[in-house]
Short mmCIF file of C-alpha atoms in Angstrom, two decimals:
data_model
loop_
_atom_site.label_atom_id
_atom_site.label_comp_id
_atom_site.label_asym_id
_atom_site.label_seq_id
_atom_site.Cartn_x
_atom_site.Cartn_y
_atom_site.Cartn_z
CA MET A 1 -2.49 -74.43 145.10
CA ILE A 2 0.75 -75.05 143.20
CA PRO A 3 3.52 -76.49 145.39
CA ALA A 4 7.12 -76.24 144.19
CA THR A 5 9.04 -79.14 142.70
CA TRP A 6 12.73 -78.85 143.51
CA GLY A 7 15.70 -80.20 141.56
CA GLY A 8 19.30 -80.49 142.67
CA ALA A 9 21.82 -82.74 144.40
CA LYS A 10 21.20 -84.62 147.62
CA LEU A 11 23.34 -83.22 150.41
CA SER A 12 24.07 -86.76 151.61
CA ASP A 13 25.66 -87.56 148.21
CA VAL A 14 27.74 -84.36 148.22
CA LEU A 15 29.00 -85.00 151.76
CA GLU A 16 29.89 -88.57 150.83
CA LEU A 17 32.03 -87.24 147.96
CA VAL A 18 34.11 -85.26 150.46
CA GLY A 19 34.58 -88.22 152.79
CA ILE A 20 31.61 -88.14 155.16
CA PRO A 21 29.73 -91.46 154.85
CA LYS A 22 25.97 -91.65 154.69
CA LEU A 23 24.15 -92.00 158.02
CA SER A 24 27.03 -90.39 159.92
CA SER A 25 26.17 -88.63 163.17
CA VAL A 26 29.71 -87.42 163.94
CA THR A 27 32.88 -86.99 161.87
CA SER A 28 36.37 -88.14 162.83
CA LEU A 29 37.11 -84.57 163.94
CA GLY A 30 33.98 -84.33 166.09
CA GLY A 31 31.66 -82.51 163.68
CA ARG A 32 28.00 -83.04 164.57
CA TYR A 33 26.24 -80.27 162.64
CA VAL A 34 26.16 -78.95 159.09
CA GLU A 35 26.07 -75.16 158.90
CA PHE A 36 24.74 -73.29 155.88
CA VAL A 37 26.00 -69.74 155.32
CA SER A 38 24.32 -67.30 152.92
CA VAL A 39 25.77 -64.42 150.96
CA ASP A 40 22.79 -62.44 152.30
CA LYS A 41 23.80 -60.03 155.05
CA CYS A 42 21.41 -59.00 157.80
CA LYS A 43 21.23 -56.46 160.60
CA GLU A 44 20.49 -59.16 163.18
CA GLU A 45 23.99 -60.55 162.52
CA LYS A 46 25.44 -57.02 162.75
CA GLY A 47 26.01 -57.01 159.02
CA GLY A 48 27.20 -60.61 158.92
CA PRO A 49 25.65 -63.43 156.86
CA TYR A 50 22.41 -65.26 157.53
CA LYS A 51 23.23 -68.79 158.68
CA SER A 52 21.60 -71.86 160.12
CA SER A 53 22.38 -75.53 160.80
CA ILE A 54 20.92 -79.02 160.94
CA PRO A 55 22.28 -82.16 162.64
CA LEU A 56 24.85 -84.12 160.64
CA LYS A 57 22.79 -87.30 161.02
CA GLN A 58 19.93 -85.57 159.17
CA ALA A 59 22.21 -84.15 156.46
CA THR A 60 23.78 -87.56 155.75
CA ASP A 61 20.51 -89.53 155.77
CA PRO A 62 19.38 -90.17 152.17
CA ASP A 63 15.80 -90.63 153.37
CA ALA A 64 15.79 -87.11 154.83
CA ASP A 65 16.10 -85.80 151.25
CA VAL A 66 17.99 -82.63 152.18
CA LEU A 67 18.68 -80.99 148.83
CA LEU A 68 21.15 -78.52 147.40
CA ALA A 69 18.67 -77.07 144.95
CA TYR A 70 19.47 -75.29 141.71
CA GLU A 71 16.13 -75.89 139.96
CA MET A 72 12.52 -75.09 140.80
CA ASN A 73 9.56 -76.39 138.78
CA GLY A 74 11.89 -77.63 136.03
CA GLU A 75 13.64 -74.31 135.54
CA THR A 76 16.84 -72.74 136.82
CA LEU A 77 16.29 -71.38 140.31
CA ASN A 78 15.44 -67.69 140.12
CA ARG A 79 17.00 -65.00 142.28
CA ASP A 80 14.03 -64.56 144.62
CA HIS A 81 14.11 -68.24 145.51
CA GLY A 82 17.86 -68.46 146.13
CA TYR A 83 19.81 -68.49 142.83
CA PRO A 84 22.27 -69.96 142.16
CA LEU A 85 22.03 -72.47 145.02
CA ARG A 86 19.90 -72.95 148.10
CA VAL A 87 19.28 -75.60 150.69
CA VAL A 88 15.90 -77.31 150.92
CA VAL A 89 15.31 -79.12 154.22
CA PRO A 90 11.91 -80.81 153.84
CA GLY A 91 9.65 -81.21 156.84
CA VAL A 92 11.50 -78.44 158.70
CA ILE A 93 10.60 -74.76 159.12
CA GLY A 94 11.72 -72.61 156.21
CA ALA A 95 14.29 -70.71 158.28
CA ARG A 96 16.65 -73.70 157.91
CA SER A 97 16.42 -73.77 154.09
CA VAL A 98 19.10 -71.15 153.54
CA LYS A 99 18.97 -69.20 150.24
CA TRP A 100 21.87 -67.79 148.19
CA LEU A 101 24.24 -70.38 149.61
CA ASP A 102 27.86 -69.26 150.02
CA SER A 103 29.43 -72.05 152.07
CA ILE A 104 28.75 -75.28 153.96
CA ASN A 105 30.65 -75.96 157.17
CA ILE A 106 30.92 -79.03 159.38
CA ILE A 107 30.90 -77.79 162.98
CA LYS A 108 31.02 -79.36 166.43
CA GLU A 109 28.23 -77.31 168.01
CA GLU A 110 24.92 -76.04 166.73
CA CYS A 111 25.12 -72.86 164.66
CA GLN A 112 25.26 -69.81 166.92
CA GLY A 113 23.65 -67.46 164.41
CA PHE A 114 20.90 -65.08 165.51
CA PHE A 115 18.11 -66.95 163.72
CA MET A 116 19.11 -70.22 165.38
CA GLN A 117 19.62 -68.91 168.89
CA LYS A 118 17.47 -65.79 169.32
CA ASP A 119 14.49 -66.06 167.03
CA TYR A 120 12.68 -69.23 165.98
CA LYS A 121 12.02 -70.73 169.41
CA MET A 122 8.79 -71.44 171.30
CA PHE A 123 8.26 -70.42 174.91
CA PRO A 124 5.48 -71.06 177.45
CA PRO A 125 2.89 -68.38 178.22
CA SER A 126 4.76 -67.42 181.40
CA VAL A 127 7.65 -65.98 179.36
CA ASP A 128 7.60 -62.37 178.21
CA TRP A 129 10.15 -59.94 176.77
CA ASP A 130 11.26 -58.97 180.29
CA ASN A 131 12.15 -62.48 181.53
CA ILE A 132 13.05 -64.32 178.34
CA ASN A 133 16.13 -66.55 178.40
CA TRP A 134 16.82 -67.74 174.87
CA SER A 135 19.25 -70.44 175.98
CA THR A 136 16.50 -72.41 177.75
CA ARG A 137 14.86 -73.50 174.49
CA ARG A 138 16.05 -75.41 171.46
CA PRO A 139 15.67 -73.95 167.95
CA GLN A 140 12.47 -74.97 166.19
CA MET A 141 13.01 -77.62 163.52
CA ASP A 142 10.05 -79.80 162.41
CA PHE A 143 6.81 -77.91 161.83
CA PRO A 144 3.54 -79.18 163.36
CA VAL A 145 0.55 -80.61 161.53
CA GLN A 146 -1.54 -77.96 159.78
CA SER A 147 -4.22 -77.46 157.15
CA ALA A 148 -5.80 -74.60 155.26
CA ILE A 149 -8.98 -74.09 153.25
CA CYS A 150 -7.98 -72.55 149.93
CA ASN A 151 -11.10 -72.20 147.81
CA LEU A 152 -13.21 -70.10 150.20
CA GLU A 153 -12.72 -66.86 152.13
CA ASP A 154 -14.56 -64.99 154.88
CA VAL A 155 -15.90 -62.50 152.34
CA ASP A 156 -17.49 -65.17 150.15
CA VAL A 157 -21.26 -65.18 149.74
CA ILE A 158 -22.84 -68.45 148.70
CA LYS A 159 -26.29 -69.93 148.47
CA GLU A 160 -27.52 -72.56 150.88
CA GLY A 161 -26.99 -76.00 149.41
CA LYS A 162 -24.02 -78.12 148.46
CA ALA A 163 -20.57 -76.57 148.03
CA LYS A 164 -17.06 -77.90 147.67
CA ILE A 165 -14.51 -77.24 150.40
CA ALA A 166 -10.90 -77.80 149.34
CA GLY A 167 -7.40 -77.12 150.60
CA TYR A 168 -4.18 -78.73 151.73
CA ALA A 169 -2.70 -80.37 154.82
CA VAL A 170 0.91 -81.15 155.72
CA SER A 171 2.98 -82.18 158.71
CA GLY A 172 6.66 -81.91 159.53
CA GLY A 173 9.30 -84.59 159.88
CA GLY A 174 7.94 -86.63 156.98
CA ARG A 175 4.77 -87.58 158.83
CA GLY A 176 1.80 -88.30 156.59
CA ILE A 177 -1.74 -86.96 156.92
CA GLU A 178 -3.99 -89.59 158.47
CA ARG A 179 -7.17 -87.60 157.97
CA VAL A 180 -8.67 -84.14 157.49
CA ASP A 181 -11.92 -83.31 159.26
CA ILE A 182 -14.32 -80.66 157.96
CA SER A 183 -17.12 -78.96 159.87
CA VAL A 184 -19.79 -76.59 158.52
CA ASP A 185 -21.14 -75.62 161.96
CA GLY A 186 -18.05 -74.26 163.69
CA GLY A 187 -16.81 -77.60 164.98
CA LYS A 188 -19.96 -79.13 166.45
CA THR A 189 -20.10 -81.94 163.89
CA TRP A 190 -17.47 -83.26 161.48
CA VAL A 191 -17.12 -85.06 158.15
CA GLU A 192 -13.91 -86.66 156.92
CA ALA A 193 -12.60 -85.17 153.67
CA HIS A 194 -11.20 -87.07 150.71
CA ARG A 195 -7.37 -86.89 150.60
CA TYR A 196 -5.13 -87.16 147.56
CA GLN A 197 -1.79 -86.10 146.09
CA LYS A 198 -2.12 -87.38 142.53
CA SER A 199 -5.25 -87.93 140.49
CA ASN A 200 -6.43 -91.56 140.42
CA VAL A 201 -3.73 -92.62 142.92
CA PRO A 202 -5.10 -93.50 146.37
CA TYR A 203 -3.36 -91.57 149.12
CA ILE A 204 -2.23 -93.68 152.07
CA SER A 205 -0.49 -92.00 154.97
CA ASP A 206 3.16 -93.20 154.91
CA GLY A 207 2.34 -95.43 151.93
CA PRO A 208 5.01 -96.23 149.31
CA GLN A 209 3.18 -94.23 146.62
CA SER A 210 2.73 -91.18 148.83
CA ASP A 211 5.18 -88.27 148.98
CA LYS A 212 6.02 -87.76 152.64
CA TRP A 213 7.18 -84.16 152.11
CA ALA A 214 4.45 -82.86 149.81
CA TRP A 215 1.11 -81.27 150.55
CA VAL A 216 -1.84 -83.63 150.87
CA LEU A 217 -4.82 -82.09 149.10
CA PHE A 218 -8.32 -82.53 150.49
CA GLU A 219 -11.85 -81.84 149.39
CA ALA A 220 -15.39 -82.46 150.55
CA THR A 221 -18.76 -81.50 149.07
CA LEU A 222 -21.18 -80.70 151.87
CA ASP A 223 -24.55 -79.10 152.55
CA ILE A 224 -23.85 -75.53 153.59
CA PRO A 225 -26.29 -74.13 156.16
CA LYS A 226 -27.25 -70.52 156.67
CA ASP A 227 -24.35 -68.40 157.99
CA ALA A 228 -21.98 -71.35 157.94
CA GLU A 229 -18.67 -71.44 159.75
CA ILE A 230 -16.39 -73.83 157.86
CA VAL A 231 -13.58 -75.41 159.87
CA ALA A 232 -10.72 -77.70 158.83
CA LYS A 233 -8.38 -79.66 161.06
CA ALA A 234 -5.82 -82.29 160.16
CA VAL A 235 -4.41 -85.32 161.98
CA ASP A 236 -0.99 -86.72 161.07
CA SER A 237 0.34 -90.28 161.12
CA ALA A 238 1.65 -89.82 164.68
CA ALA A 239 -1.88 -88.85 165.83
CA ASN A 240 -0.93 -85.20 166.28
CA VAL A 241 -4.02 -83.00 165.93
CA GLN A 242 -4.26 -79.31 165.12
CA PRO A 243 -5.15 -77.29 168.23
CA GLU A 244 -8.57 -75.66 168.33
CA SER A 245 -7.47 -72.07 168.93
CA VAL A 246 -4.44 -69.81 168.94
CA GLU A 247 -4.81 -69.46 172.72
CA ASP A 248 -3.93 -73.15 173.02
CA VAL A 249 -0.56 -72.63 171.34
CA TRP A 250 0.19 -69.02 172.23
CA ASN A 251 3.88 -68.19 172.49
CA LEU A 252 5.96 -65.04 172.78
CA ARG A 253 7.22 -65.04 169.21
CA GLY A 254 3.83 -65.93 167.75
CA ILE A 255 5.32 -68.67 165.56
CA LEU A 256 3.65 -71.88 164.41
CA ASN A 257 0.05 -70.88 164.93
CA THR A 258 -1.50 -73.97 163.38
CA SER A 259 -4.93 -73.76 165.00
CA TRP A 260 -8.09 -74.78 163.16
CA HIS A 261 -8.65 -72.84 159.95
CA ARG A 262 -12.05 -71.14 160.12
CA ILE A 263 -14.03 -69.51 157.32
CA LYS A 264 -17.28 -67.64 158.03
CA LEU A 265 -19.54 -67.55 154.99
CA GLN A 266 -22.47 -65.27 154.30
CA ASN A 267 -25.72 -66.57 152.90
CA SER A 268 -26.82 -64.89 149.66
CA SER A 269 -30.47 -64.56 150.69
CA CYS A 270 -29.45 -62.71 153.88
CA VAL A 271 -27.21 -60.36 151.91
CA ALA A 272 -30.02 -59.65 149.45
CA ARG A 273 -32.47 -58.77 152.25
CA SER A 274 -29.95 -56.47 153.94
CA LYS A 275 -29.73 -54.37 150.75
CA MET A 276 -33.49 -53.85 150.49
#
């Protein structure tokens, strides 16, 4: 679990240098969105560039921390991650963090690119590929609360007894993680996990010492029963809770499945008997 640390220039500072004040929601010429255009060409744009946009009020807000990144983990950004320059829009789905940046435009209307208008949108279960109307839904921006167990897998075989369960949780829009609940019996009973971002620094959701954009790590050491089903679910600072199953959040595109993360473990004594 090694999250990236980005380095670069805040977009709000760059826009201010070209005459767009911080916390602006519209320019004198009516611009309300900032469009990012990549050098990357794609078939969905009929050979044109990948592009996306965010509201101007988000781009000019210093607290939104939108970054024009040229470094990653203390080193020059490599090609796979967007060299020489990419956008990083924290708290928002990755499709808005355009790589291989070619130009930045101030536009009056939301970007009309394929990946803004005909891809990353969520629809109700009644919509299928025969009746879809892309214009009825807004592009997805903030991602929902989610968590994942990272130190165990379905194939793992462990002995009954105590074991550590660890992973990460995060929520979009800068919302903190209020708690992470862990179950060893498929969700019948729950225990609250310990949360942290830095060693020996107490994590407080939305606290001044907490990073609102970074993963919140969690861990719990629990008694593991026979044939355990480990489940993790997170709750953010706005009281949003991960849904129990994918059926609860099903959508045509299949995006943002943030249902409970489940791991089914095998007990070592059962495995040993099955080989006899």
